[in-house]
């Protein structure tokens, strides 16, 4: 995922409060079906949890991420990880596959990303990814924007994510020359395994940046109060997030 403003990722908080992200990445890992000896690029590798699984499958893997802190965490696992954003990838014809989980929605210049990925692949190489599609976290986002509005802030320009429709991303992929072999758009309500305020601490920096530091805890508590009816499962005592996934397999002819 790309680096955030105003603060970088905190790999310890990410590993603790977003542990479900790599766990839920296993379906897209199966879709990329890594083979021993293949050269694979993990785009938006984060702390390298899934990069390590690609390596364990026998692939030679390069991870890239725009966050210096996450790249350091991936290197600490012994992985080849480099600081690089998706829209400025510098590779040419080097990879059998480009894999990406839960990262493309942070990349706000999608046309630059898909054309750089296309260039990074060998002919016949595949681009296999999953990320937030249209409608992703709509209920949570509604609560965040309402809590900001209650503080006199228009949060819409602060939204740091890009959640496209399948038609939108299909068109971007085919425009640069990809053949799209599959594309799915589906709801995947996700038990986040912790508190919604922890989710806001890990992922909500763009909204926090509009507030004085001292007001952030009350803002998070207000968001939690607003979304509790929709996103808290009282019977189980667990929070969930209304994820909608876009998952695709495209090939460079
Ligand atoms: C997602 O995986 O859909 C997501 C994660 C963090 C922030 C926004 C979306």
GROMACS .gro file of C-alpha atoms and ligand atoms in nm:
model
  262
    1UNK     CA    1   0.000   0.000   0.000
    2UNK     CA    2   0.111   0.354  -0.061
    3UNK     CA    3   0.246   0.573   0.216
    4UNK     CA    4  -0.004   0.783   0.403
    5UNK     CA    5  -0.006   1.143   0.497
    6UNK     CA    6   0.058   1.278   0.753
    7UNK     CA    7   0.213   0.978   0.929
    8UNK     CA    8   0.369   0.664   0.790
    9UNK     CA    9   0.238   0.316   0.865
   10UNK     CA   10   0.308   0.167   1.205
   11UNK     CA   11   0.407  -0.194   1.125
   12UNK     CA   12   0.350  -0.315   1.484
   13UNK     CA   13  -0.004  -0.175   1.494
   14UNK     CA   14  -0.069  -0.308   1.142
   15UNK     CA   15   0.047  -0.659   1.231
   16UNK     CA   16  -0.161  -0.654   1.551
   17UNK     CA   17  -0.482  -0.477   1.438
   18UNK     CA   18  -0.498  -0.574   1.071
   19UNK     CA   19  -0.387  -0.938   1.098
   20UNK     CA   20  -0.700  -1.040   0.905
   21UNK     CA   21  -0.564  -0.872   0.587
   22UNK     CA   22  -0.301  -1.136   0.494
   23UNK     CA   23  -0.525  -1.417   0.626
   24UNK     CA   24  -0.800  -1.311   0.384
   25UNK     CA   25  -0.544  -1.279   0.105
   26UNK     CA   26  -0.521  -1.655   0.065
   27UNK     CA   27  -0.788  -1.675  -0.206
   28UNK     CA   28  -0.599  -1.434  -0.430
   29UNK     CA   29  -0.277  -1.615  -0.344
   30UNK     CA   30  -0.439  -1.934  -0.477
   31UNK     CA   31  -0.549  -1.745  -0.789
   32UNK     CA   32  -0.193  -1.637  -0.869
   33UNK     CA   33  -0.085  -2.001  -0.816
   34UNK     CA   34   0.289  -1.936  -0.773
   35UNK     CA   35   0.522  -2.194  -0.925
   36UNK     CA   36   0.875  -2.275  -0.814
   37UNK     CA   37   1.133  -2.061  -0.993
   38UNK     CA   38   0.890  -1.795  -1.113
   39UNK     CA   39   0.982  -1.429  -1.062
   40UNK     CA   40   0.691  -1.254  -0.892
   41UNK     CA   41   0.641  -0.890  -0.796
   42UNK     CA   42   0.429  -0.831  -0.483
   43UNK     CA   43   0.285  -0.483  -0.540
   44UNK     CA   44   0.204  -0.310  -0.210
   45UNK     CA   45   0.371  -0.585  -0.010
   46UNK     CA   46   0.322  -0.414   0.327
   47UNK     CA   47   0.510  -0.597   0.601
   48UNK     CA   48   0.563  -0.895   0.370
   49UNK     CA   49   0.329  -1.148   0.533
   50UNK     CA   50   0.203  -1.275   0.194
   51UNK     CA   51   0.534  -1.208   0.017
   52UNK     CA   52   0.684  -1.470   0.251
   53UNK     CA   53   0.417  -1.720   0.144
   54UNK     CA   54   0.502  -1.664  -0.223
   55UNK     CA   55   0.868  -1.727  -0.136
   56UNK     CA   56   0.768  -2.043   0.055
   57UNK     CA   57   0.600  -2.166  -0.266
   58UNK     CA   58   0.943  -2.152  -0.434
   59UNK     CA   59   0.904  -1.827  -0.626
   60UNK     CA   60   1.172  -1.559  -0.645
   61UNK     CA   61   0.982  -1.261  -0.509
   62UNK     CA   62   1.044  -0.887  -0.507
   63UNK     CA   63   0.814  -0.683  -0.282
   64UNK     CA   64   0.755  -0.313  -0.331
   65UNK     CA   65   0.572  -0.070  -0.108
   66UNK     CA   66   0.561   0.308  -0.083
   67UNK     CA   67   0.584   0.297   0.296
   68UNK     CA   68   0.943   0.305   0.428
   69UNK     CA   69   0.829   0.156   0.760
   70UNK     CA   70   0.653  -0.137   0.595
   71UNK     CA   71   0.949  -0.201   0.363
   72UNK     CA   72   1.176  -0.212   0.670
   73UNK     CA   73   0.937  -0.462   0.834
   74UNK     CA   74   0.939  -0.681   0.520
   75UNK     CA   75   1.321  -0.669   0.503
   76UNK     CA   76   1.336  -0.770   0.869
   77UNK     CA   77   1.170  -1.098   0.756
   78UNK     CA   78   1.463  -1.148   0.517
   79UNK     CA   79   1.263  -1.052   0.207
   80UNK     CA   80   1.376  -0.857  -0.099
   81UNK     CA   81   1.162  -0.546  -0.042
   82UNK     CA   82   1.207  -0.207  -0.202
   83UNK     CA   83   1.052   0.134  -0.147
   84UNK     CA   84   0.857   0.208  -0.464
   85UNK     CA   85   0.505   0.326  -0.547
   86UNK     CA   86   0.280   0.145  -0.796
   87UNK     CA   87   0.258   0.443  -1.028
   88UNK     CA   88   0.637   0.475  -1.055
   89UNK     CA   89   0.741   0.108  -1.093
   90UNK     CA   90   1.070   0.095  -1.282
   91UNK     CA   91   1.069  -0.270  -1.400
   92UNK     CA   92   1.065  -0.381  -1.765
   93UNK     CA   93   0.974  -0.734  -1.875
   94UNK     CA   94   1.113  -0.893  -1.560
   95UNK     CA   95   0.821  -1.073  -1.397
   96UNK     CA   96   0.615  -1.384  -1.464
   97UNK     CA   97   0.343  -1.246  -1.237
   98UNK     CA   98   0.247  -0.933  -1.049
   99UNK     CA   99   0.046  -1.006  -0.734
  100UNK     CA  100  -0.133  -0.752  -0.517
  101UNK     CA  101  -0.358  -0.788  -0.211
  102UNK     CA  102  -0.551  -0.504  -0.042
  103UNK     CA  103  -0.324  -0.239  -0.188
  104UNK     CA  104  -0.453  -0.108  -0.523
  105UNK     CA  105  -0.725   0.100  -0.355
  106UNK     CA  106  -0.449   0.315  -0.202
  107UNK     CA  107  -0.305   0.390  -0.548
  108UNK     CA  108  -0.483   0.699  -0.675
  109UNK     CA  109  -0.327   0.704  -1.025
  110UNK     CA  110  -0.465   0.370  -1.151
  111UNK     CA  111  -0.383   0.425  -1.518
  112UNK     CA  112  -0.018   0.483  -1.433
  113UNK     CA  113  -0.026   0.173  -1.210
  114UNK     CA  114  -0.173  -0.064  -1.471
  115UNK     CA  115   0.060   0.060  -1.745
  116UNK     CA  116   0.368   0.022  -1.519
  117UNK     CA  117   0.252  -0.327  -1.420
  118UNK     CA  118   0.202  -0.416  -1.789
  119UNK     CA  119   0.557  -0.300  -1.863
  120UNK     CA  120   0.697  -0.495  -1.565
  121UNK     CA  121   0.556  -0.827  -1.697
  122UNK     CA  122   0.703  -1.061  -1.954
  123UNK     CA  123   0.473  -1.142  -2.248
  124UNK     CA  124   0.240  -1.411  -2.113
  125UNK     CA  125   0.282  -1.278  -1.758
  126UNK     CA  126  -0.019  -1.239  -1.531
  127UNK     CA  127  -0.151  -0.959  -1.308
  128UNK     CA  128  -0.357  -1.109  -1.024
  129UNK     CA  129  -0.499  -0.882  -0.758
  130UNK     CA  130  -0.771  -0.819  -0.502
  131UNK     CA  131  -0.866  -0.484  -0.351
  132UNK     CA  132  -1.160  -0.268  -0.248
  133UNK     CA  133  -1.423  -0.230  -0.520
  134UNK     CA  134  -1.720   0.003  -0.558
  135UNK     CA  135  -1.923   0.010  -0.236
  136UNK     CA  136  -1.629  -0.092  -0.019
  137UNK     CA  137  -1.662   0.013   0.348
  138UNK     CA  138  -1.962   0.231   0.255
  139UNK     CA  139  -2.122   0.213   0.599
  140UNK     CA  140  -1.799   0.284   0.780
  141UNK     CA  141  -1.715   0.572   0.547
  142UNK     CA  142  -2.062   0.718   0.602
  143UNK     CA  143  -1.998   0.720   0.978
  144UNK     CA  144  -1.653   0.876   0.935
  145UNK     CA  145  -1.788   1.153   0.710
  146UNK     CA  146  -2.081   1.219   0.947
  147UNK     CA  147  -1.848   1.251   1.246
  148UNK     CA  148  -1.631   1.496   1.050
  149UNK     CA  149  -1.939   1.692   0.934
  150UNK     CA  150  -2.045   1.722   1.299
  151UNK     CA  151  -1.711   1.900   1.348
  152UNK     CA  152  -1.768   2.134   1.053
  153UNK     CA  153  -1.534   1.941   0.820
  154UNK     CA  154  -1.613   1.820   0.467
  155UNK     CA  155  -1.434   1.483   0.470
  156UNK     CA  156  -1.502   1.390   0.105
  157UNK     CA  157  -1.178   1.546  -0.029
  158UNK     CA  158  -0.982   1.364   0.242
  159UNK     CA  159  -1.087   1.012   0.133
  160UNK     CA  160  -0.755   0.846   0.039
  161UNK     CA  161  -0.901   0.545  -0.145
  162UNK     CA  162  -1.009   0.452  -0.496
  163UNK     CA  163  -1.287   0.187  -0.504
  164UNK     CA  164  -1.369   0.132  -0.873
  165UNK     CA  165  -1.650  -0.062  -1.037
  166UNK     CA  166  -1.548  -0.376  -1.229
  167UNK     CA  167  -1.636  -0.196  -1.554
  168UNK     CA  168  -1.403   0.090  -1.464
  169UNK     CA  169  -1.103  -0.132  -1.382
  170UNK     CA  170  -1.170  -0.368  -1.675
  171UNK     CA  171  -1.153  -0.067  -1.911
  172UNK     CA  172  -0.828   0.055  -1.757
  173UNK     CA  173  -0.667  -0.292  -1.787
  174UNK     CA  174  -0.775  -0.351  -2.147
  175UNK     CA  175  -0.678   0.001  -2.255
  176UNK     CA  176  -0.311  -0.072  -2.180
  177UNK     CA  177  -0.334  -0.413  -2.353
  178UNK     CA  178  -0.423  -0.668  -2.084
  179UNK     CA  179  -0.657  -0.959  -2.158
  180UNK     CA  180  -0.888  -0.996  -1.858
  181UNK     CA  181  -0.944  -1.368  -1.784
  182UNK     CA  182  -1.163  -1.316  -1.477
  183UNK     CA  183  -1.303  -1.032  -1.272
  184UNK     CA  184  -1.527  -1.069  -0.966
  185UNK     CA  185  -1.696  -0.799  -0.756
  186UNK     CA  186  -1.848  -0.931  -0.434
  187UNK     CA  187  -1.930  -0.834  -0.075
  188UNK     CA  188  -1.706  -0.987   0.189
  189UNK     CA  189  -1.815  -0.870   0.535
  190UNK     CA  190  -1.502  -0.902   0.747
  191UNK     CA  191  -1.468  -0.968   1.119
  192UNK     CA  192  -1.176  -0.739   1.202
  193UNK     CA  193  -1.086  -0.931   1.517
  194UNK     CA  194  -1.066  -0.617   1.729
  195UNK     CA  195  -1.214  -0.278   1.794
  196UNK     CA  196  -1.327  -0.034   1.526
  197UNK     CA  197  -1.123   0.238   1.697
  198UNK     CA  198  -0.808   0.030   1.638
  199UNK     CA  199  -0.908   0.008   1.268
  200UNK     CA  200  -0.933   0.389   1.263
  201UNK     CA  201  -0.592   0.418   1.429
  202UNK     CA  202  -0.433   0.198   1.163
  203UNK     CA  203  -0.616   0.319   0.851
  204UNK     CA  204  -0.775   0.656   0.930
  205UNK     CA  205  -0.478   0.892   0.927
  206UNK     CA  206  -0.611   1.095   0.633
  207UNK     CA  207  -0.918   1.190   0.837
  208UNK     CA  208  -0.729   1.241   1.163
  209UNK     CA  209  -0.508   1.492   0.983
  210UNK     CA  210  -0.802   1.736   0.971
  211UNK     CA  211  -0.820   1.750   1.351
  212UNK     CA  212  -0.594   1.862   1.634
  213UNK     CA  213  -0.418   1.561   1.788
  214UNK     CA  214  -0.605   1.610   2.115
  215UNK     CA  215  -0.944   1.567   1.942
  216UNK     CA  216  -0.865   1.240   1.763
  217UNK     CA  217  -0.970   0.998   2.043
  218UNK     CA  218  -1.311   1.168   2.075
  219UNK     CA  219  -1.350   1.165   1.695
  220UNK     CA  220  -1.281   0.790   1.682
  221UNK     CA  221  -1.524   0.728   1.968
  222UNK     CA  222  -1.788   0.931   1.782
  223UNK     CA  223  -1.736   0.727   1.462
  224UNK     CA  224  -1.769   0.405   1.667
  225UNK     CA  225  -2.094   0.530   1.821
  226UNK     CA  226  -2.235   0.622   1.478
  227UNK     CA  227  -2.152   0.289   1.308
  228UNK     CA  228  -2.215   0.058   1.604
  229UNK     CA  229  -2.571  -0.030   1.497
  230UNK     CA  230  -2.447  -0.136   1.151
  231UNK     CA  231  -2.106  -0.286   1.222
  232UNK     CA  232  -2.106  -0.429   1.575
  233UNK     CA  233  -2.231  -0.785   1.614
  234UNK     CA  234  -2.372  -0.768   1.967
  235UNK     CA  235  -2.440  -1.144   1.985
  236UNK     CA  236  -2.073  -1.225   1.925
  237UNK     CA  237  -1.926  -0.906   2.068
  238UNK     CA  238  -1.723  -0.849   1.750
  239UNK     CA  239  -1.679  -0.564   1.503
  240UNK     CA  240  -1.697  -0.623   1.130
  241UNK     CA  241  -1.627  -0.403   0.829
  242UNK     CA  242  -1.838  -0.396   0.512
  243UNK     CA  243  -1.570  -0.493   0.263
  244UNK     CA  244  -1.654  -0.532  -0.106
  245UNK     CA  245  -1.379  -0.695  -0.310
  246UNK     CA  246  -1.270  -0.660  -0.669
  247UNK     CA  247  -1.059  -0.961  -0.770
  248UNK     CA  248  -0.916  -1.017  -1.117
  249UNK     CA  249  -0.674  -1.220  -1.327
  250UNK     CA  250  -0.537  -1.040  -1.632
  251UNK     CA  251  -0.266  -1.147  -1.876
  252UNK     CA  252  -0.017  -0.952  -2.086
  253UNK     CA  253  -0.049  -1.115  -2.432
  254LIG     C1  254  -0.971  -0.264   0.241
  254LIG     O1  255  -0.896  -0.361   0.249
  254LIG     O2  256  -1.073  -0.268   0.176
  254LIG     C2  257  -0.935  -0.138   0.311
  254LIG     C3  258  -0.840  -0.140   0.410
  254LIG     C4  259  -0.807  -0.022   0.473
  254LIG     C5  260  -0.868   0.095   0.436
  254LIG     C6  261  -0.963   0.096   0.339
  254LIG     C7  262  -0.997  -0.022   0.276
   0.00000   0.00000   0.00000
